[in-house]
Coordinates of C-alpha atoms and ligand atoms in Angstrom, one line a residue:
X1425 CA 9.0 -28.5 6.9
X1426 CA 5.9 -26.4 6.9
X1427 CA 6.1 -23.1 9.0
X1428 CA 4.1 -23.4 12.9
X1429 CA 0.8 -20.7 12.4
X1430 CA -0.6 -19.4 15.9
X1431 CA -4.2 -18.7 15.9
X1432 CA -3.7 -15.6 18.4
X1433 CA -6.0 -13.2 16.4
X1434 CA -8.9 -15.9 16.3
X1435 CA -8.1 -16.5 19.9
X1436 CA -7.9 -13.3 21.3
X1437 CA -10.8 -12.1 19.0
X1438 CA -13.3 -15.0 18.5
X1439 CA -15.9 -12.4 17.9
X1440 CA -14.3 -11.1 14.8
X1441 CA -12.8 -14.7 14.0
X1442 CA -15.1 -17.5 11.7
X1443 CA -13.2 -20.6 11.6
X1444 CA -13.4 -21.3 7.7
X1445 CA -11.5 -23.6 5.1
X1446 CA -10.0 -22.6 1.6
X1447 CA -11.4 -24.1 -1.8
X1448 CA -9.1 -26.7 -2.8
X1449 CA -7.9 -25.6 -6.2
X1450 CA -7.8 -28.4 -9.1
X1451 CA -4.6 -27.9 -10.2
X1452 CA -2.4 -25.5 -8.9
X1453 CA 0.9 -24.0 -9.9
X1454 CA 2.8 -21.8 -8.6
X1455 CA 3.3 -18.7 -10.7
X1456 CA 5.0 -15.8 -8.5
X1457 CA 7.3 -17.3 -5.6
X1458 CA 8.8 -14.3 -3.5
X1459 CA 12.1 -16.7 -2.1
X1460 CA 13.3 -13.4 -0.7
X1461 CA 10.9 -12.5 1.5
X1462 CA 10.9 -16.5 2.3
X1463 CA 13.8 -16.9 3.4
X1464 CA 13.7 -13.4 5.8
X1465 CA 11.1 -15.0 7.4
X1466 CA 13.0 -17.8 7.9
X1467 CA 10.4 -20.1 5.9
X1468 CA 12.0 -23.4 4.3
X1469 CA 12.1 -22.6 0.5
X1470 CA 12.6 -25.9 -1.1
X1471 CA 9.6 -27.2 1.1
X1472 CA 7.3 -24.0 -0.2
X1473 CA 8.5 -24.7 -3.9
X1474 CA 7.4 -28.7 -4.0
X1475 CA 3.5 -30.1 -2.9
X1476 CA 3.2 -29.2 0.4
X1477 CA 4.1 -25.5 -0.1
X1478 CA 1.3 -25.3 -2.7
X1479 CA -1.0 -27.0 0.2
X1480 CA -0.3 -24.4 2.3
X1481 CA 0.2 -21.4 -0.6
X1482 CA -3.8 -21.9 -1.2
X1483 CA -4.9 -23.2 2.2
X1484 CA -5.9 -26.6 0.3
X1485 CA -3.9 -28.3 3.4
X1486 CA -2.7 -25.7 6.0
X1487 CA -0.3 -26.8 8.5
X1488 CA -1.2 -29.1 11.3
X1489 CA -2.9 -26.9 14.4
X1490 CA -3.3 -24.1 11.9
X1491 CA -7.2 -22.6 12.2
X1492 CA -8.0 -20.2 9.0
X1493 CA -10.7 -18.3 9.9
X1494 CA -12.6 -15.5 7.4
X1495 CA -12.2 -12.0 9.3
X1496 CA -14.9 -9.7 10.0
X1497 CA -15.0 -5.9 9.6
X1498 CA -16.9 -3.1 8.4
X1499 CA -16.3 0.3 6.4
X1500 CA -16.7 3.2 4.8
X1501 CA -16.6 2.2 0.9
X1502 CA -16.5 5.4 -0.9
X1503 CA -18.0 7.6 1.7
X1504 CA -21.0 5.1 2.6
X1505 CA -21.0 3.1 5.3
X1506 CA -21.0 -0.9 5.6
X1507 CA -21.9 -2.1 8.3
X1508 CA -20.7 -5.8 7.3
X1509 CA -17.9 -6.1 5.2
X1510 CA -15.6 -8.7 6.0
X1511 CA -13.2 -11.2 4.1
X1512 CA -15.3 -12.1 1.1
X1513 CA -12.9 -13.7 -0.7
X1514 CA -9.8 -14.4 1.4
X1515 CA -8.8 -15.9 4.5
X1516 CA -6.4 -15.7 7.6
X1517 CA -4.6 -19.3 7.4
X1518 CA -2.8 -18.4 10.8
X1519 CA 0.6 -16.0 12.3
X1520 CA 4.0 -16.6 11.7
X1521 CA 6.9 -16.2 14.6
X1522 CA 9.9 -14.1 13.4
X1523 CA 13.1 -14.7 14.9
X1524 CA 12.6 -11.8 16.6
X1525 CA 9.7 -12.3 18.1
X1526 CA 7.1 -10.5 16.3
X1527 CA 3.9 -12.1 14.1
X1528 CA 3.0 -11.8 10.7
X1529 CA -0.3 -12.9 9.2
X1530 CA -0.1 -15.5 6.8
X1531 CA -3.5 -14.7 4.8
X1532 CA -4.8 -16.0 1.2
X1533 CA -6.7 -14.0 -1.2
X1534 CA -9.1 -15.8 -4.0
X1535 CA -9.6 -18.7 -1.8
X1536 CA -13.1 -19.1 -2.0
X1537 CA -16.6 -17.9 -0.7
X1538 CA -16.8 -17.6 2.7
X1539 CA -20.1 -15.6 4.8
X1540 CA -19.0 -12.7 4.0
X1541 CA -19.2 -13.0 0.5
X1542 CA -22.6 -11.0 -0.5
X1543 CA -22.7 -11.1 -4.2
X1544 CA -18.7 -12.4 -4.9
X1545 CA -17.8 -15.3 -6.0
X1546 CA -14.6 -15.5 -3.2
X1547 CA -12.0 -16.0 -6.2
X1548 CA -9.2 -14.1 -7.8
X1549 CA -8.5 -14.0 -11.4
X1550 CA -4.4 -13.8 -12.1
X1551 CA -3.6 -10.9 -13.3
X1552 CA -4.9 -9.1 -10.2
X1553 CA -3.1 -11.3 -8.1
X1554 CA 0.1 -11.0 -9.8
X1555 CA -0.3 -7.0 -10.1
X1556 CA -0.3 -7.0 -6.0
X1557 CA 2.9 -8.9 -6.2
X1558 CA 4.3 -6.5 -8.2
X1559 CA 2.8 -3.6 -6.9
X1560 CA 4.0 -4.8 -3.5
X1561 CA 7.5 -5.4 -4.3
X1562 CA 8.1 -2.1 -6.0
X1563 CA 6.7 -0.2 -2.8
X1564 CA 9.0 -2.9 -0.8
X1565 CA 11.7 -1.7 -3.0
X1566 CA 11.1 1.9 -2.0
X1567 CA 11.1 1.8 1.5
X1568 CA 7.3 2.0 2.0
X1569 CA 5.8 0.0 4.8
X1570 CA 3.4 -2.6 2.5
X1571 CA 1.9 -5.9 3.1
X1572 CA 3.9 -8.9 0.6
X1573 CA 3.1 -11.3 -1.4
X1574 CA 4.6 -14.8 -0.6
X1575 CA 3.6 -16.6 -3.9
X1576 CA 0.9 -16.5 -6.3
X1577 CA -0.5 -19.9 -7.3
X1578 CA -2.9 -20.3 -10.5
X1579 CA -5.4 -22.6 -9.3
X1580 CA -6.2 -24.6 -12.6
X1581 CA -10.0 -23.3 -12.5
X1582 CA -11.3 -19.9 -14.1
X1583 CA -13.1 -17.6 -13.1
X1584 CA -16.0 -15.1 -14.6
X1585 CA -15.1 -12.0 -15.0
X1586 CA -16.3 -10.0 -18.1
X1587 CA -14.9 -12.8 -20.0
X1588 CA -13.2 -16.2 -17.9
X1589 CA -9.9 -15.6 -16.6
X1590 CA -7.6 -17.7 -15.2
X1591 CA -7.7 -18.2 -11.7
X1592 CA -5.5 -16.9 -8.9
X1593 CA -4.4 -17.3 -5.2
X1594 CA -2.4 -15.2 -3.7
X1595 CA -0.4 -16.1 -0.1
X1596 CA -0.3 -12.2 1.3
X1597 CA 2.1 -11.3 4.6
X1598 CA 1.2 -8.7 6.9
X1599 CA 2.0 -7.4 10.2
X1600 CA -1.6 -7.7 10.6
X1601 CA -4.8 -7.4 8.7
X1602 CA -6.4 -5.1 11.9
X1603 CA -8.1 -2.1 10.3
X1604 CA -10.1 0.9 10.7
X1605 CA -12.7 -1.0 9.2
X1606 CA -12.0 -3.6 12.0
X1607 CA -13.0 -0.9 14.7
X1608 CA -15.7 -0.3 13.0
X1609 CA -17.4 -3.1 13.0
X1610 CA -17.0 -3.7 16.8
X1611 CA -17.6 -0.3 18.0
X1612 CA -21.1 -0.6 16.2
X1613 CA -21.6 -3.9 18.3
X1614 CA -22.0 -1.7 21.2
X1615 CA -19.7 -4.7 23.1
X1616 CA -17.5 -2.2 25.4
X1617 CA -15.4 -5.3 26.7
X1618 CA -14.6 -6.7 22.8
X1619 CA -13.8 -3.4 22.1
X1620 CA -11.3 -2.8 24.8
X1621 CA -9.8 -6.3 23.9
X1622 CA -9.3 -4.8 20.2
X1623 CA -7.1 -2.3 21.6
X1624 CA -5.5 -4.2 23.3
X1625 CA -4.5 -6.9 21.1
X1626 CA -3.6 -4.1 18.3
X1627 CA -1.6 -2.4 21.0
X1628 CA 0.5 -5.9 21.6
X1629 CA 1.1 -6.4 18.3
X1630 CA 1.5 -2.9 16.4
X1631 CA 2.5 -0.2 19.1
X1632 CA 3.4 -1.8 22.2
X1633 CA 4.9 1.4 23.7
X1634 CA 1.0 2.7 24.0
X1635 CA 0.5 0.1 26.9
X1636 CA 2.8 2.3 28.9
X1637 CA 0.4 5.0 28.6
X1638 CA -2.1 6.6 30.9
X1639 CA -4.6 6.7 28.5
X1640 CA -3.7 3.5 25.6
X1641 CA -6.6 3.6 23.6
X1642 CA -5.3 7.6 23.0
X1643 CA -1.9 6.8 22.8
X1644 CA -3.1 3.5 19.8
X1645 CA -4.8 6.0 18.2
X1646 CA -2.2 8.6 17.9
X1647 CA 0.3 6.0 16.8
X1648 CA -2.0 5.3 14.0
X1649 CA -2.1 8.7 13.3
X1650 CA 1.6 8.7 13.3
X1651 CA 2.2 6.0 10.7
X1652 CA -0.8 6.7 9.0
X1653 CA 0.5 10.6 7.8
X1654 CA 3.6 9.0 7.4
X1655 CA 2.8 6.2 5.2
X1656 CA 0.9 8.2 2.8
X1657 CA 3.5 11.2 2.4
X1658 CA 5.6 8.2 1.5
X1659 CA 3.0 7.4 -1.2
X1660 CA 2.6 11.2 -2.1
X1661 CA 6.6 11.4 -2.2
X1662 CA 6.3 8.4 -5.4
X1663 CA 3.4 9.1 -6.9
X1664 CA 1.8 6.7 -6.0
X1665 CA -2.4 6.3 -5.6
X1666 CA -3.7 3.6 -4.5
X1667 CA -7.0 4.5 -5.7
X1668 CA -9.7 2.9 -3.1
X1669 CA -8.7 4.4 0.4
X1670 CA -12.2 2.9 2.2
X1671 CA -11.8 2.5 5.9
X1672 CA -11.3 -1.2 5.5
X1673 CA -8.5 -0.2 3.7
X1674 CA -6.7 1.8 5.9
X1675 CA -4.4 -0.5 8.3
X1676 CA -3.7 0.0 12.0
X1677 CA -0.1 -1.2 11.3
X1678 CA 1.0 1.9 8.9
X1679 CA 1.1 -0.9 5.9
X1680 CA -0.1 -0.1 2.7
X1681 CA -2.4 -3.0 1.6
X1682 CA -5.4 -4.2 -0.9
X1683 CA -3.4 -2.9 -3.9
X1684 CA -6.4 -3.1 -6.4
X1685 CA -6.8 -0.6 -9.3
X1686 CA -3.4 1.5 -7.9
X1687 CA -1.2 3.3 -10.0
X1688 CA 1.9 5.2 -10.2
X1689 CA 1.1 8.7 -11.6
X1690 CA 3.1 9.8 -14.8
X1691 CA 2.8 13.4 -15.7
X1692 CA 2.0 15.4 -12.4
X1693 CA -1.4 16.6 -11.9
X1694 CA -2.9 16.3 -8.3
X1695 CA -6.7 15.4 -9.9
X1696 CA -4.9 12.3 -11.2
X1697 CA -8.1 9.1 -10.8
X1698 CA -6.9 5.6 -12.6
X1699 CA -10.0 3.6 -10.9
X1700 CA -12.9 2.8 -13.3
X1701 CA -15.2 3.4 -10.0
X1702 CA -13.7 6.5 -9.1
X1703 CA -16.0 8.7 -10.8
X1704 CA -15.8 12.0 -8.4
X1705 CA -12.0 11.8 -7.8
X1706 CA -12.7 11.2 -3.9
X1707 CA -9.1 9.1 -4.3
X1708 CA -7.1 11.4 -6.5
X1709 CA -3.6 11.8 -5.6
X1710 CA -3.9 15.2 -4.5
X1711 CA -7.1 13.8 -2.2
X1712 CA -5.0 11.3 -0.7
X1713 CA -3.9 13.1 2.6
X1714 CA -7.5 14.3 3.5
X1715 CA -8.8 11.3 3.0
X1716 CA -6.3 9.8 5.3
X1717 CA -7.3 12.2 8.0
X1718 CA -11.0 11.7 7.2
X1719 CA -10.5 7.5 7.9
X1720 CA -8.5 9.0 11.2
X1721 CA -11.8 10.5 12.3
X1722 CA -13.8 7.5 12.1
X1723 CA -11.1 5.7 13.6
X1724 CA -11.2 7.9 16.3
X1725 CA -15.3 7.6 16.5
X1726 CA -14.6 4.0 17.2
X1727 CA -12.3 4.8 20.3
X1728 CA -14.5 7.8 21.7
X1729 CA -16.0 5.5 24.7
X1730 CA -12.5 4.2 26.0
X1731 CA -10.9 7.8 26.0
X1732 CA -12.6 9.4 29.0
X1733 CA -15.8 8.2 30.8
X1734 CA -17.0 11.7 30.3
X1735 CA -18.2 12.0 26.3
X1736 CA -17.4 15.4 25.9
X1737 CA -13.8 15.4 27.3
X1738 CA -13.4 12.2 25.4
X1739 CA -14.1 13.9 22.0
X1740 CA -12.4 16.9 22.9
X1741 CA -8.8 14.1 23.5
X1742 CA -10.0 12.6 20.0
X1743 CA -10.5 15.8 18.3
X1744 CA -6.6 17.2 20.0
X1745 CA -5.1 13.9 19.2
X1746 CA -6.6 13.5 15.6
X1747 CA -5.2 17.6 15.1
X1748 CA -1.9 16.5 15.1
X1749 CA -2.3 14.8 11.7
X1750 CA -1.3 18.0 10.1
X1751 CA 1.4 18.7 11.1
X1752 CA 2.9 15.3 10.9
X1753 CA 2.0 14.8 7.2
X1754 CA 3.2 17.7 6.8
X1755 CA 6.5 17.3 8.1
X1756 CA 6.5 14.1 6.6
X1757 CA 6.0 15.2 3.3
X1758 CA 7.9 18.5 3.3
X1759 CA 11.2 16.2 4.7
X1760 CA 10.7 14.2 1.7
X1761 CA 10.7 16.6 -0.5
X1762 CA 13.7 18.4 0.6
X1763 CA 15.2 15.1 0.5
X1764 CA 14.2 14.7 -3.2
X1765 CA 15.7 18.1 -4.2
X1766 CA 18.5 17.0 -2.5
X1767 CA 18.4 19.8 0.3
X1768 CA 21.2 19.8 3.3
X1769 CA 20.0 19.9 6.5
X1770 CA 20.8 23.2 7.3
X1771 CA 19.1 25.1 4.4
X1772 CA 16.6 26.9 6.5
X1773 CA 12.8 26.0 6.2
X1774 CA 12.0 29.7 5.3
X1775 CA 14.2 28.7 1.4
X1776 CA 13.0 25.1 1.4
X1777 CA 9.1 25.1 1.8
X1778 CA 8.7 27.8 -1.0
X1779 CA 11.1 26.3 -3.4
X1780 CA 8.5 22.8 -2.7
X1781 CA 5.4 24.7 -3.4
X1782 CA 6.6 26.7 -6.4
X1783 CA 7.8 23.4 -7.9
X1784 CA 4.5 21.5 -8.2
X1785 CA 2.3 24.1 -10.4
X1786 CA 5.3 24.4 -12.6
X1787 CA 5.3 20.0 -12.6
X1788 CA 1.5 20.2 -13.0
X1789 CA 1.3 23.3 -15.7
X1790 CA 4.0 20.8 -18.2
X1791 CA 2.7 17.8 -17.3
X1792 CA 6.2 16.5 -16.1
X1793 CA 6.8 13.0 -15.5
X1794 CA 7.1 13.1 -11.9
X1795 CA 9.9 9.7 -11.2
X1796 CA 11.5 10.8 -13.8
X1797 CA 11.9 14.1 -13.4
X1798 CA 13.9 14.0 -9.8
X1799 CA 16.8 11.8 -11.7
X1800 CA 17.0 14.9 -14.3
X1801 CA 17.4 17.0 -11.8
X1802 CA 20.2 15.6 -9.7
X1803 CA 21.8 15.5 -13.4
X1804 CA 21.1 19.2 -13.6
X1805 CA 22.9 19.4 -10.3
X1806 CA 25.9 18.1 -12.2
X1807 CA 25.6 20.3 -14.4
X1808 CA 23.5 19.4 -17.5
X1809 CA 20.4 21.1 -17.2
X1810 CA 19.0 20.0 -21.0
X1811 CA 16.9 16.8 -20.0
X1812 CA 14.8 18.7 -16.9
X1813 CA 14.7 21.7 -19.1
X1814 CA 13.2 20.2 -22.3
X1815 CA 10.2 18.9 -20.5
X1816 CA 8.9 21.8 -19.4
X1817 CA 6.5 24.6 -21.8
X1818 CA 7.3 27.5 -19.6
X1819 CA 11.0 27.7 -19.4
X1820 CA 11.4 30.9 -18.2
X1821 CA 9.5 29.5 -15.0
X1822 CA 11.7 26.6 -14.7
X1823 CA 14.9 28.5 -15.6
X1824 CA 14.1 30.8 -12.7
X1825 CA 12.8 28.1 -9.9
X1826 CA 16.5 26.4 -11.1
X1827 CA 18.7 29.0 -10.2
X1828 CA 16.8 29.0 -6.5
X1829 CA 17.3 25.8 -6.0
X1830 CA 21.0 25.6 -7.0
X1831 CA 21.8 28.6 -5.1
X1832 CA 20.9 26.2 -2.1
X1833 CA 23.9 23.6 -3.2
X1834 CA 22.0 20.4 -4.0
X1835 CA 23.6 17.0 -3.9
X1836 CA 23.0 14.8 -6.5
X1837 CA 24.5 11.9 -5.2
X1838 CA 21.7 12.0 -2.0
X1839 CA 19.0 13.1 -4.9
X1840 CA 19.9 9.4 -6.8
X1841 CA 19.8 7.7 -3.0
X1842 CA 15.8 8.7 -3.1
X1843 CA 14.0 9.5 -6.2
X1844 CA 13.7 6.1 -8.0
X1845 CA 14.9 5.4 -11.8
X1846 CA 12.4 2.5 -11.8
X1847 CA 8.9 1.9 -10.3
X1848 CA 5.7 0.4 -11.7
X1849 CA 5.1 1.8 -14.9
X1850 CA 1.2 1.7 -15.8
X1851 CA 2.1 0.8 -19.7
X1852 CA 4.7 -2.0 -18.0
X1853 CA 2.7 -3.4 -15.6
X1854 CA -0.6 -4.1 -18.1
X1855 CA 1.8 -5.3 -20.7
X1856 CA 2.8 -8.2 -18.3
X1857 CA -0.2 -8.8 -17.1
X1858 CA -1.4 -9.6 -20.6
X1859 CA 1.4 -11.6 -21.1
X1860 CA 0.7 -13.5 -18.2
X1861 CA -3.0 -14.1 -18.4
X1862 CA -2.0 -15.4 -22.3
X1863 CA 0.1 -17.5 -20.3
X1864 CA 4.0 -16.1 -20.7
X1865 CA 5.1 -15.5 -17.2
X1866 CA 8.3 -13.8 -18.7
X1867 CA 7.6 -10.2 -19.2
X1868 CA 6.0 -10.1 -15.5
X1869 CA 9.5 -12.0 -13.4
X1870 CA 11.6 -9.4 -15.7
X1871 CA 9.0 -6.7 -14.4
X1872 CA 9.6 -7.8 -10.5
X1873 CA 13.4 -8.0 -10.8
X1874 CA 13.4 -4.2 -12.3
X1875 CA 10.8 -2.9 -9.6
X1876 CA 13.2 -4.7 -6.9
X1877 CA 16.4 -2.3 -7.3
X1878 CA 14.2 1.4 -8.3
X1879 CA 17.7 3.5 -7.6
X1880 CA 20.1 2.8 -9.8
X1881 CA 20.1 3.3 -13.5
X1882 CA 21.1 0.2 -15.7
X1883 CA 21.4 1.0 -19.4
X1884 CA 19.8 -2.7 -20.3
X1885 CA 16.7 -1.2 -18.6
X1886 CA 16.2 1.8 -19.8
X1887 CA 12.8 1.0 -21.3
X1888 CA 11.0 0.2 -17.8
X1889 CA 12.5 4.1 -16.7
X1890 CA 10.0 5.7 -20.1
X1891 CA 6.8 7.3 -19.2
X1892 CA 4.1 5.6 -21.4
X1893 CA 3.8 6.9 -25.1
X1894 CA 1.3 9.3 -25.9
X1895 CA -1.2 6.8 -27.7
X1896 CA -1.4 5.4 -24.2
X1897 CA -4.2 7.9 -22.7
X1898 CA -7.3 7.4 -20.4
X1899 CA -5.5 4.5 -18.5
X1900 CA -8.1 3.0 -16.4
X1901 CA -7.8 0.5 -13.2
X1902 CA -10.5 -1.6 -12.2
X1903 CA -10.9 -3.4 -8.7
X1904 CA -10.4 -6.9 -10.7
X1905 CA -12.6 -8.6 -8.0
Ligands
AMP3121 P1 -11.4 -5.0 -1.7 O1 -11.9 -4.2 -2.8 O2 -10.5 -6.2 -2.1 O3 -10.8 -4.2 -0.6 O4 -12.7 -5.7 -1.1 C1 -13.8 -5.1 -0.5 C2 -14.8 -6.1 0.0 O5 -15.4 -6.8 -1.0 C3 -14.2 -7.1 1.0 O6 -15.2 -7.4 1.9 C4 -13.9 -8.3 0.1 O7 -13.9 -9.5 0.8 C5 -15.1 -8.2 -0.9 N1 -14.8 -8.9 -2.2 C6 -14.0 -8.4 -3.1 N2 -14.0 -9.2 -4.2 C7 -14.8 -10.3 -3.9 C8 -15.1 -11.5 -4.5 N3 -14.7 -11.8 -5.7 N4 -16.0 -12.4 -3.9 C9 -16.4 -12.1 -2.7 N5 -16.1 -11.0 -2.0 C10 -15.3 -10.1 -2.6
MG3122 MG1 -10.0 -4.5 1.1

């Protein structure tokens, strides 16, 4: 049986809602099936696996009642404004019910040109698709709030690219797909009542708590503040850049989403830019937490007329609220890191916070493999110092930030329980892709099953835990749109 979808976004928000219907592919496959995340959303597996799940998989016959619709928002793209953005190239087939009561979005990605389209062509080519299932596993895998992929269906028709590719859909699950982007584009409507009704429908579905509030447009805004910092120290704490950060990207949820030319960063520098289109390094990993608090600000823009009827006291609760950011990240990321050194509660902050900052110029100075230098160094806490130790040029430095941090008695054992053997290796990842887009699936279903359990070591797969060779320089990302 095919899932129920509610249309309660498209109901609640016509305004932001066009009712829409998915190309019909001419002969689709399915290539990536995610039974996992199936069956916890309690999703009939055999039913998604035979012709009917591939109906629904590319929206060529969504589910009786269901009402895909194309969803509007603007954004900041690189710093510049758009004022019409909107899903170009994807769709929202309808919500799921969980068991426990909450929705996800059931939405499709490469399903064809919709009005919002501009110059696009509304498909996906595969390997794209297939790197967000990866990528969106691995962060799964470690803990990070991210939309899913459900499946990934070649659609039998290619598409034009620099040279034809294969085409792709991709079936994508999210607690929503509500974004700064999306409070953008109705705050510049100037429509005071649809903008009210956007808070409130984000409030019912993403921080219910803030409709307790005296003021719930504040209290939405500093939850999204609040899951915001939290989500990208989590990003920061893996090395991970997810390399276009535009306001449309930036979720109300807290979910990571639109994995496009992301990347796990090898050796540790904080300038570190994979995107082809990133030419000033405005989403470096070391950029990553300032531009957060930059899409915060526009957020915040968006909310200025519900905060106070008086403009000036409504800024000045914007401006307090949107302070806080700080601090949070910076708790956030701080109580990682003393989590990835392995760090006891009770080793006082004063020890702690130095130890953090001295690390990273002695990371960046080597150019150390960040992953897989927190798995050395639970080793060292075991006692074999060699493997951390041989990475580094200036040993002296390292010898003497070592003999800091053991004094503070770390604990390997917690250190393994964090810092991941395993993630999504640049080297790895285009290797499958290849593979795939040639048309051998196997290298990219091996790839998924590593990136699924990042924590512990398995000799077999000690080849997905090495940093790429040297020859393996200037690794670009592109957008693959
Ligand atoms: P993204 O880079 O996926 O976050 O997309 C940014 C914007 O460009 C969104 O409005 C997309 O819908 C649109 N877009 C990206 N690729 C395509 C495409 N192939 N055809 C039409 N629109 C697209
Ligand atoms: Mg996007």
């Amino acid at each position: 049986m095919l899932p129920h979808l509610s249309a309660h976004f498209a109901t609640d928000l016509p305004e932001l809602a066009l009712d829409w219907k998915a190309e019909v592919p001419p002969a689709p496959r399915l290539v990536a099936f995610n039974e996992t995340l199936a069956e916890e959303l309690g999703l009939d597996v055999e039913t998604l696996r035979g012709p009917e799940g591939l109906g629904l998989l590319t929206g060529a016959s969504p589910p009786e009642g269901a009402r895909p619709v194309a969803q509007a928002y603007a954004g900041h793209q690189f710093g510049g404004y758009s004022p019409r953005l909107g899903d170009g190239r994807a769709l929202l087939l309808g919500e799921l019910r969980l068991p426990d009561g909450t929705l996800r979005d059931l939405h499709l990605k490469g399903s064809g040109r919709t009005p919002f389209s501009r110059g696009g062509d509304g498909f996906a080519a595969l390997g794209p698709m297939l790197r967000e299932h990866v990528i969106s596993e691995a962060m799964h895998a470690l803990g990070i709030p991210t939309t899913r992929s459900l499946g990934v269906v070649a659609t039998g028709a290619s598409v034009r690219r620099e040279t034809p590719l294969p085409g792709a859909v991709m079936a994508r699950v999210a607690s929503s797909h509500l974004r700064v982007g999306t409070f953008q584009y109705v705050a510049a409507s100037g429509d005071l009542a649809l903008l009210r009704r956007l808070v409130d429908h984000a409030i019912a579905r993403h921080h219910p708590q803030a409709a307790e509030a005296d003021n719930p447009a504040l209290a939405l805004f500093e939850s999204v503040v609040t899951v915001q910092a939290d989500l990208v120290a989590r990003w920061m704490l893996v090395g991970f850049i997810h390399g276009v950060m535009n306001t449309d990207n930036t979720t109300i949820s807290g979910e990571s989403i639109d994995y496009g030319p992301c990347a796990f960063m090898e050796a540790f520098d904080p300038r570190t830019v994979f995107s082809s289109i990133d030419h000033g390094g405005r989403y470096a990993y070391g950029n990553q937490a300032p531009v957060l608090e930059w899409n915060l600000a526009r957020l915040a823009e968006t909310l200025v007329p519900l905060l106070d009827e008086d403009e000036e006291t409504a800024v000045a609760l914007a401006v307090e609220a949107l302070g806080a950011f700080r601090t949070r990240y910076a708790e956030s990321w701080l109580g990682g890191m003393r989590a990835k050194l392995g760090l006891a509660t009770d080793v006082p902050q004063e020890l702690a916070h130095p130890l953090v900052d001295d690390l990273l110029p002695l990371l960046a100075a080597s150019h150390v493999d960040f992953t897989s230098f927190f798995r050395n160094l639970a080793d060292a806490a075991r006692g074999d110092a060699e493997p951390v130790r041989e990475v580094f040029l200036d040993l002296p430095g390292i010898d003497a930030w070592l003999e800091r941090w053991r004094a503070l008695g770390p604990d390997p054992a917690a250190m393994d329980a964090v810092n991941p053997v395993y993630v999504a290796r640049n080297h790895r990842v285009e290797e499958a892709l290849a593979a795939a887009t040639a048309g051998d699936l196997e290298p990219f279903h091996r790839l998924v099953e590593v990136v699924r359990h990042p924590y512990v070591a398995r000799p077999e797969w000690a080849w997905y835990a090495e940093p790429a060779p040297d020859d393996f320089t200037g690794y670009q990302t592109f957008c693959g749109t």
